[in-house]
Each structure stands twice: as C-alpha cells, then as structure tokens.
PDB file of C-alpha atoms in Angstrom:
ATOM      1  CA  UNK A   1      -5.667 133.075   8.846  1.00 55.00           C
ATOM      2  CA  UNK A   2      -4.707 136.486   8.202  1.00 57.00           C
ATOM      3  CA  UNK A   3      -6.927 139.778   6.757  1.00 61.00           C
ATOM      4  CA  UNK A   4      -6.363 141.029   3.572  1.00 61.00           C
ATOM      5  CA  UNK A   5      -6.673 144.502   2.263  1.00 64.00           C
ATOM      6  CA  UNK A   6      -6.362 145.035  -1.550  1.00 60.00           C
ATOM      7  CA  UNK A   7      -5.469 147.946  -3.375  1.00 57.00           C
ATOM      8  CA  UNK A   8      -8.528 149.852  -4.940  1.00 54.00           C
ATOM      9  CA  UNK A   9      -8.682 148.480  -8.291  1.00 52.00           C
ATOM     10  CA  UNK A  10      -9.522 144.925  -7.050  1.00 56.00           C
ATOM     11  CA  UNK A  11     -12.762 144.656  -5.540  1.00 59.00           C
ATOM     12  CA  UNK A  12     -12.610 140.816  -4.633  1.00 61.00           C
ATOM     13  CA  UNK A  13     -10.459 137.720  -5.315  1.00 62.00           C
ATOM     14  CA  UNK A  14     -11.222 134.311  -4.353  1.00 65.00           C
ATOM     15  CA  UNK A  15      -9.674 131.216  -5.013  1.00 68.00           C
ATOM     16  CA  UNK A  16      -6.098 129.852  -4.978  1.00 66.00           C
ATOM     17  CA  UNK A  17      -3.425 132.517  -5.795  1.00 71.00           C
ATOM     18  CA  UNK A  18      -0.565 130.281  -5.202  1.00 74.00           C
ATOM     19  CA  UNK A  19       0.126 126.808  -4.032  1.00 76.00           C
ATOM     20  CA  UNK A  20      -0.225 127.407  -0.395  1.00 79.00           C
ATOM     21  CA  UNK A  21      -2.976 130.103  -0.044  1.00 80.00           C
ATOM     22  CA  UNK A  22      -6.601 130.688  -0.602  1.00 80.00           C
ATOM     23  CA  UNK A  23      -8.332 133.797  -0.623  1.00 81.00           C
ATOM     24  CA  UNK A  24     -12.296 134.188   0.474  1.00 80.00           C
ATOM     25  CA  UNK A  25     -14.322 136.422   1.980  1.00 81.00           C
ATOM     26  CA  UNK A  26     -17.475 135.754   3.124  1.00 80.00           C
ATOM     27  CA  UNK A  27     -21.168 137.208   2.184  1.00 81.00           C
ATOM     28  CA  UNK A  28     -24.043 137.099   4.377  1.00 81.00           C
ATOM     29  CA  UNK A  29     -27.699 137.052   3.086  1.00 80.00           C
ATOM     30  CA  UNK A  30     -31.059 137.408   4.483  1.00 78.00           C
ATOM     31  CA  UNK A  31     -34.183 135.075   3.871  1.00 77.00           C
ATOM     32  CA  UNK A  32     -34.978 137.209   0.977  1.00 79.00           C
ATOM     33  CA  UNK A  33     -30.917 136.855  -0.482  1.00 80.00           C
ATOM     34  CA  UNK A  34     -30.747 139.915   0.198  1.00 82.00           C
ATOM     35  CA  UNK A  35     -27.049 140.438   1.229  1.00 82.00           C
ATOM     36  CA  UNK A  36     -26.871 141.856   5.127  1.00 82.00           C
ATOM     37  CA  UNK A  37     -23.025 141.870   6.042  1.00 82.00           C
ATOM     38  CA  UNK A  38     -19.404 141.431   4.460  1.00 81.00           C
ATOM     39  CA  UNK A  39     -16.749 139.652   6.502  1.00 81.00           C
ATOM     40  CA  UNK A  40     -13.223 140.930   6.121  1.00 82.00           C
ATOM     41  CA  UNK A  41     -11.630 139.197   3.347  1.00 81.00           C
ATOM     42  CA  UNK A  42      -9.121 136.221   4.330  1.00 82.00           C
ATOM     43  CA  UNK A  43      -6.232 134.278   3.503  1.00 82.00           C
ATOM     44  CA  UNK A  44      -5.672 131.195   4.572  1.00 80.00           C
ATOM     45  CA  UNK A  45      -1.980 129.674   4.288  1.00 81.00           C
ATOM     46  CA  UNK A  46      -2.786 125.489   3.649  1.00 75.00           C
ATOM     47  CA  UNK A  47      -0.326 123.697   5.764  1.00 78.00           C
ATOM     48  CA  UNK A  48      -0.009 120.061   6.747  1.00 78.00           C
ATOM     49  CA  UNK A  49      -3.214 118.685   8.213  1.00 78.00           C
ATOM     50  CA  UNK A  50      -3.444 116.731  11.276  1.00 84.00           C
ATOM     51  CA  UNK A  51      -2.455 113.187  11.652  1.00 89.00           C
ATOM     52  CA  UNK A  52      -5.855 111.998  14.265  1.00 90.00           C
ATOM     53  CA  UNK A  53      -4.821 108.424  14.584  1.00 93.00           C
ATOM     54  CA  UNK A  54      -1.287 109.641  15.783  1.00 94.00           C
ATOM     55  CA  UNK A  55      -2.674 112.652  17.733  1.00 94.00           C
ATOM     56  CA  UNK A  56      -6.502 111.768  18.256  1.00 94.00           C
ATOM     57  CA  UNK A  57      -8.485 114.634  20.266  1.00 93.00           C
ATOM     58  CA  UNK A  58      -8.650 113.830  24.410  1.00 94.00           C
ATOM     59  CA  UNK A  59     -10.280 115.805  27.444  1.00 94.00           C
ATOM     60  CA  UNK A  60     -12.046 119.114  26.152  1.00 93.00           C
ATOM     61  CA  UNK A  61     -10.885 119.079  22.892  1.00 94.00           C
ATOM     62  CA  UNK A  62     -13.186 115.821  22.243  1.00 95.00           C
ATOM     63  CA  UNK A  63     -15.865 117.081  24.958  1.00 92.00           C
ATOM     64  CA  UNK A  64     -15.891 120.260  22.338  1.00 92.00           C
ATOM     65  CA  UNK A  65     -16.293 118.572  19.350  1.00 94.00           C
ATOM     66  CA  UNK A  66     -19.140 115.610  20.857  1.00 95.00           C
ATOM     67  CA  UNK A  67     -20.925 119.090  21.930  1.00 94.00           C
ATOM     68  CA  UNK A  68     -20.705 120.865  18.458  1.00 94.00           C
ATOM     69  CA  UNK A  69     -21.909 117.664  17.070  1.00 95.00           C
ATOM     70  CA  UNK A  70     -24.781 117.158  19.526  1.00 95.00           C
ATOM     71  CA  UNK A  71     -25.187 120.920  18.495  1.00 95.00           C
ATOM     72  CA  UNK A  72     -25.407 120.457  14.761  1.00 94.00           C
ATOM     73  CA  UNK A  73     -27.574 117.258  15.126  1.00 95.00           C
ATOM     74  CA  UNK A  74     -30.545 119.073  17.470  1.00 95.00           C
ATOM     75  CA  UNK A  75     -29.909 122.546  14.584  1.00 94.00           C
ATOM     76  CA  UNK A  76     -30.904 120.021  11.645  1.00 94.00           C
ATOM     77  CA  UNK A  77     -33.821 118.185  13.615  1.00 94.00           C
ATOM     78  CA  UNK A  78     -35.074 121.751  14.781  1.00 93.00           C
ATOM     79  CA  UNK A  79     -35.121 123.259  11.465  1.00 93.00           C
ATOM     80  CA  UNK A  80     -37.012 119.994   9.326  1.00 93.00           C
ATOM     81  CA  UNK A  81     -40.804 121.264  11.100  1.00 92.00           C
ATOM     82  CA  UNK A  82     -42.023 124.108   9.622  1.00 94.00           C
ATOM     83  CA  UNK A  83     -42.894 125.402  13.664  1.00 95.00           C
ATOM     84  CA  UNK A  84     -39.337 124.989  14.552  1.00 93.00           C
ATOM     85  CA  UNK A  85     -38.095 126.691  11.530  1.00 94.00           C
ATOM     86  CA  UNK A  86     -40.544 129.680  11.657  1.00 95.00           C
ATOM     87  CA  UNK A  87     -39.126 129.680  15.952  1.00 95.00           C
ATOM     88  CA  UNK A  88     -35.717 130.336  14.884  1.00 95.00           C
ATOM     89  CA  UNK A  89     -35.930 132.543  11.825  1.00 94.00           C
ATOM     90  CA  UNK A  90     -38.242 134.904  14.213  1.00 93.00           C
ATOM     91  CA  UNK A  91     -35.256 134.591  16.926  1.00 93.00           C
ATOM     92  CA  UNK A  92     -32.620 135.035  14.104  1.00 93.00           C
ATOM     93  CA  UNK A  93     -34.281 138.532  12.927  1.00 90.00           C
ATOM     94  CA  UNK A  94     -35.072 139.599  16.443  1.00 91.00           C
ATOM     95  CA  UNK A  95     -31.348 139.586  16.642  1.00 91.00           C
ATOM     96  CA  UNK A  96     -30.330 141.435  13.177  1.00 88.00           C
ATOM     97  CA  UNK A  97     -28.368 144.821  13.601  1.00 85.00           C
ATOM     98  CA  UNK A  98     -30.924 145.675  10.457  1.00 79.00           C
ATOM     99  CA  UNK A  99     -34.104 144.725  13.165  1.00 76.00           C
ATOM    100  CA  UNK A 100     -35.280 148.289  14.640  1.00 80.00           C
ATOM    101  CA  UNK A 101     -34.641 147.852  18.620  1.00 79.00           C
ATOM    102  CA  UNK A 102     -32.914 144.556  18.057  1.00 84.00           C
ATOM    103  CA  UNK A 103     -30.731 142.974  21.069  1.00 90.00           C
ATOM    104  CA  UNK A 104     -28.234 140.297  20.875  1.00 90.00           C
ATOM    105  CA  UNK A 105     -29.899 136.791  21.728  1.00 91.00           C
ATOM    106  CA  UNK A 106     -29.335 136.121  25.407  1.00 92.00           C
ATOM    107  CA  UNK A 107     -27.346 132.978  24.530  1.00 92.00           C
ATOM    108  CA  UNK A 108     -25.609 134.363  22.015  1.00 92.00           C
ATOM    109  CA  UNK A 109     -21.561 134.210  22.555  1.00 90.00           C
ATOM    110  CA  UNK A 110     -19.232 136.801  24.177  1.00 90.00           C
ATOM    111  CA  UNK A 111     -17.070 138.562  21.789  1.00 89.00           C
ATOM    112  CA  UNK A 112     -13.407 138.724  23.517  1.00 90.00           C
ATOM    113  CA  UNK A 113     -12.544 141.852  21.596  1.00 90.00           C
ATOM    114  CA  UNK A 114     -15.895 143.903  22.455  1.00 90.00           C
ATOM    115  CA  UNK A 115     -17.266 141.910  25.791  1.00 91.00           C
ATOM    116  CA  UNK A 116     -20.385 142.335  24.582  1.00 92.00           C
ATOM    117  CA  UNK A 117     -22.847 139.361  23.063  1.00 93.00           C
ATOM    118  CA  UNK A 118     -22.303 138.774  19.509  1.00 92.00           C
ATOM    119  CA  UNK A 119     -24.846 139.029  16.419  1.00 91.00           C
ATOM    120  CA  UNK A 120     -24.383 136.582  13.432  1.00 90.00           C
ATOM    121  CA  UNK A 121     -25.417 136.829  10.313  1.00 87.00           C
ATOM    122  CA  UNK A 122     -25.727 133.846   9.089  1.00 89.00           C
ATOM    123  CA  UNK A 123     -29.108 132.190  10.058  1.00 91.00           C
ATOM    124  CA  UNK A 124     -27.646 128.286  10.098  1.00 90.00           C
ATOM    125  CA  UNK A 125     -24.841 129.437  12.039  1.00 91.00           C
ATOM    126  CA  UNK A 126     -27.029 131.484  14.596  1.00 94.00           C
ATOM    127  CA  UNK A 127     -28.941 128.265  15.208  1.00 95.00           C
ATOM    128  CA  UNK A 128     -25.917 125.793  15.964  1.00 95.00           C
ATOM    129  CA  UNK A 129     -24.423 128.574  18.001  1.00 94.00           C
ATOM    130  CA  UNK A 130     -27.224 129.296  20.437  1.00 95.00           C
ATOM    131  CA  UNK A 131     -28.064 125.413  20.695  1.00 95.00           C
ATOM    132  CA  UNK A 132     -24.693 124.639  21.558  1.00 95.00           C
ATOM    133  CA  UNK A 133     -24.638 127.641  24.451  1.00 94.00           C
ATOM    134  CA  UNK A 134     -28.168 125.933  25.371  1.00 94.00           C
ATOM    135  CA  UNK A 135     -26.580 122.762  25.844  1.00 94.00           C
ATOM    136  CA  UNK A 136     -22.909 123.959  27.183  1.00 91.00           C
ATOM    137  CA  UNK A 137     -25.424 125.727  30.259  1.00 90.00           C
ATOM    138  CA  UNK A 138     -27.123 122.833  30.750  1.00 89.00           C
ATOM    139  CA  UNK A 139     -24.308 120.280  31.332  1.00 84.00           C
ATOM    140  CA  UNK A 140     -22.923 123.117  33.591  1.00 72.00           C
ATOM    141  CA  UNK A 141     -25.338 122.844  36.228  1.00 66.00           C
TER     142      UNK A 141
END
C-alpha cells in the first residue's frame, strides 16, 4: 500500500487506474452520516494472491486469525440487542476526538508511530477491535 497525494485539481479518484492498481480512500461517518474523518488516500498495487493449500497459516498467524474471527463473531452477537448496541455506540462516542473531554478506550490499540492508544472512527471497526484486545488479555492470563 502506498499514500497518494494528487495535484490540486483532483479532489478524489477511486477505482482502477491501470491493470495492477486501485485507488481508495476511505470516509468515516457518524450515526447521523455525518462524515467525522478522511483517511489518507491509497493505492494498492494487486499482486498474486496467496496459494493457502500450498502455504496454509501455522502458529500465530492461525492463532491471529481464530482470534479475529472469535472477535468478529462476539462484535455481530453484541450488536443484534438493542442494550448491547446502545453499550457500544455510548463507548464508541465516549471515544470520538469530536466528544468534549473524550479519552481513548482503555482497550483500545497502541499506535507504534505515536505510543499512545488509538481512536477509530469507524463504529464496526471500534467494536471488533476492543473485543479482540478483550479477548487477546484474557487468554494472556
């Protein structure tokens, strides 16, 4: 993946430029779709994909992914109640840079560039990330 920067007339591009890149960048909304954050825009060069019955994932590499799927499995059963739901969106905007007095969740990731605790913007992917750090303590101890 590599950042883009594009001269001023062009505002945006996404899509396929050419037969081995894609361009995206990513927009963040609130609960209102309101939009709250721009990531940096992208482009991705497509190269061959992995062969997994050749070179299937072993030790933490499959520990990873059984945890990010445990992860995604709780995220979708804690978000079908409406009390669950109504839990994390409170958590999510607790967490928003937009939030007067906001702090970064306590589970929340470390950023390697900053060292400090990271604040998403995109409520689904807020959820996932802070069960997953739930879970990733828990098997710890």
């Amino acid at each position: 993946m590599a950042r883009a920067k594009y001269a001023a007339i062009i505002t945006g591009l996404q899509g396929a430029t050419s037969p081995d890149s894609i361009h995206r960048q990513k927009h963040y909304r609130d609960a209102r779709g309101r939009i709250i954050g721009a990531a940096a825009p992208e482009i991705y060069k497509v190269t061959k994909p992995r062969n997994w019955k050749r070179k299937p994932a072993v030790g933490d590499e499959l520990a990873n992914q059984k945890l990010w799927g445990k992860a995604c499995y709780l995220t979708a059963k804690a978000l079908e109640t409406e009390e669950g739901y109504k839990y994390w969106q409170q958590r999510f905007e607790a967490q928003l840079y937009a939030t007067r007095g906001s702090k970064p969740d306590p589970f929340a990731s470390l950023d390697p560039k900053t060292k400090c605790r990271k604040r998403y913007a995109r409520f689904d992917a807020f959820v996932r990330a802070i069960i997953r750090n739930e879970l990733k303590q828990t098997q710890a101890k």
